[in-house]
C-alpha positions as a printed NumPy array, in Angstrom:
array([[ 40.823, -12.29 ,  41.449],
       [ 37.865, -11.929,  39.07 ],
       [ 40.092, -12.71 ,  36.088],
       [ 41.353, -15.862,  37.797],
       [ 37.804, -17.098,  38.395],
       [ 36.895, -16.33 ,  34.774],
       [ 39.99 , -18.153,  33.483],
       [ 39.194, -21.232,  35.584],
       [ 35.607, -21.223,  34.352],
       [ 36.625, -20.927,  30.693],
       [ 39.346, -23.566,  31.054],
       [ 36.792, -26.087,  32.299],
       [ 35.304, -26.189,  28.811],
       [ 31.719, -26.57 ,  27.709],
       [ 29.289, -28.638,  29.72 ],
       [ 28.894, -32.094,  28.23 ],
       [ 25.688, -34.12 ,  28.371],
       [ 25.566, -36.865,  30.971],
       [ 26.031, -40.398,  29.771],
       [ 22.728, -42.11 ,  29.038],
       [ 20.76 , -38.938,  28.372],
       [ 19.113, -38.975,  24.99 ],
       [ 17.51 , -35.895,  23.51 ],
       [ 14.374, -36.409,  21.491],
       [ 12.796, -34.23 ,  18.868],
       [  9.46 , -32.805,  20.023],
       [  6.516, -31.645,  17.959],
       [  6.586, -27.894,  18.534],
       [  2.984, -27.501,  17.386],
       [  1.929, -29.658,  20.355],
       [  4.121, -27.64 ,  22.724],
       [  2.599, -24.399,  21.426],
       [ -0.91 , -25.634,  22.272],
       [ -0.013, -26.332,  25.922],
       [ -0.66 , -24.182,  28.98 ],
       [  2.18 , -22.058,  30.327],
       [  2.247, -22.48 ,  34.089],
       [  3.725, -18.99 ,  34.411],
       [  0.494, -17.654,  32.882],
       [ -1.838, -19.843,  34.986],
       [ -0.254, -18.883,  38.317],
       [ -2.138, -15.911,  39.737],
       [ -5.227, -16.623,  37.639],
       [ -8.679, -16.62 ,  39.198],
       [-10.451, -19.926,  39.712],
       [-14.223, -20.001,  39.46 ],
       [-16.83 , -22.665,  40.109],
       [-19.552, -23.8  ,  37.727],
       [-21.799, -21.015,  39.094],
       [-19.245, -18.473,  37.823],
       [-18.305, -17.475,  41.419],
       [-14.657, -16.665,  42.124],
       [-13.466, -19.227,  44.656],
       [ -9.702, -18.638,  44.687],
       [ -6.538, -18.079,  42.696],
       [ -3.842, -20.432,  41.437],
       [ -0.838, -20.037,  43.727],
       [  1.281, -22.817,  42.254],
       [  1.27 , -26.063,  40.278],
       [  3.109, -29.069,  41.685],
       [  4.597, -31.933,  39.676],
       [  4.878, -35.386,  41.247],
       [  8.566, -36.3  ,  41.622],
       [  8.096, -39.96 ,  40.769],
       [  5.515, -39.735,  37.997],
       [  7.024, -36.54 ,  36.552],
       [  3.599, -35.144,  35.745],
       [  1.487, -32.285,  37.01 ],
       [ -0.402, -33.629,  39.993],
       [ -1.653, -30.764,  42.158],
       [ -2.735, -27.162,  41.968],
       [ -2.236, -25.049,  45.069],
       [ -5.082, -22.573,  45.395],
       [ -5.262, -19.53 ,  47.605],
       [ -8.721, -19.112,  49.07 ],
       [ -9.772, -15.913,  50.805],
       [ -7.383, -13.198,  51.824],
       [ -6.7  ,  -9.96 ,  50.023],
       [ -3.869,  -9.322,  47.566],
       [ -2.077, -12.475,  48.642],
       [ -2.289, -11.734,  52.375],
       [ -4.294, -13.813,  54.83 ],
       [ -5.288, -16.46 ,  52.328],
       [ -5.736, -20.147,  53.053],
       [ -3.684, -22.418,  50.76 ],
       [ -5.177, -25.75 ,  49.729],
       [ -4.061, -28.445,  47.305],
       [ -6.46 , -29.925,  44.769],
       [ -5.803, -32.508,  42.058],
       [ -4.605, -30.706,  38.941],
       [ -6.848, -32.901,  36.793],
       [ -9.927, -31.551,  38.615],
       [ -9.376, -28.114,  37.069],
       [-11.142, -27.357,  33.809],
       [ -9.073, -24.928,  31.75 ],
       [-10.427, -23.407,  28.562],
       [ -8.467, -23.593,  25.31 ],
       [ -6.935, -20.14 ,  25.818],
       [ -5.915, -20.779,  29.44 ],
       [ -7.886, -17.701,  30.475],
       [-10.74 , -19.402,  32.325],
       [-10.044, -21.927,  35.076],
       [-13.013, -23.706,  36.647],
       [-13.214, -26.076,  39.605],
       [-16.684, -27.567,  39.107],
       [-18.796, -28.209,  42.187],
       [-16.496, -26.31 ,  44.552],
       [-17.264, -23.339,  46.757],
       [-15.026, -20.987,  48.695],
       [-16.428, -22.338,  51.98 ],
       [-15.781, -25.972,  50.99 ],
       [-12.209, -25.153,  49.98 ],
       [-11.576, -23.372,  53.294],
       [-12.576, -26.601,  55.095],
       [ -9.742, -28.52 ,  53.405],
       [ -6.47 , -28.988,  55.271],
       [ -4.217, -25.991,  54.875],
       [ -1.22 , -26.598,  52.633],
       [  2.149, -25.236,  53.748],
       [  5.181, -25.208,  51.497],
       [  8.032, -27.261,  53.004],
       [ 11.045, -25.284,  54.166],
       [ 13.798, -25.408,  51.556]])
């Protein structure tokens, strides 16, 4: 049974690109200077008074614009439990060159807790 499935898979041949899709060469030096979302998620977020106000839970890209639009922050809670999730515009975050320091200027933990709670849609 396993061999049959493997034979069918191999017989299908390699995946071919869809018609109309054009690959472009990218400048890898620009890519290397970008922020890795996998490294930002879980990072602390501070305000301009250097107070920890939350952590980055996720980063959301707009489907239509195909750009990063929102950061989901967890405010309060302990070790990921009991926190309040809020969405803020991604562009409002100030991230240092190394991606190690994320600041949301002018925000406080109390102000963030007053925002509407964000809930991930059921898949």
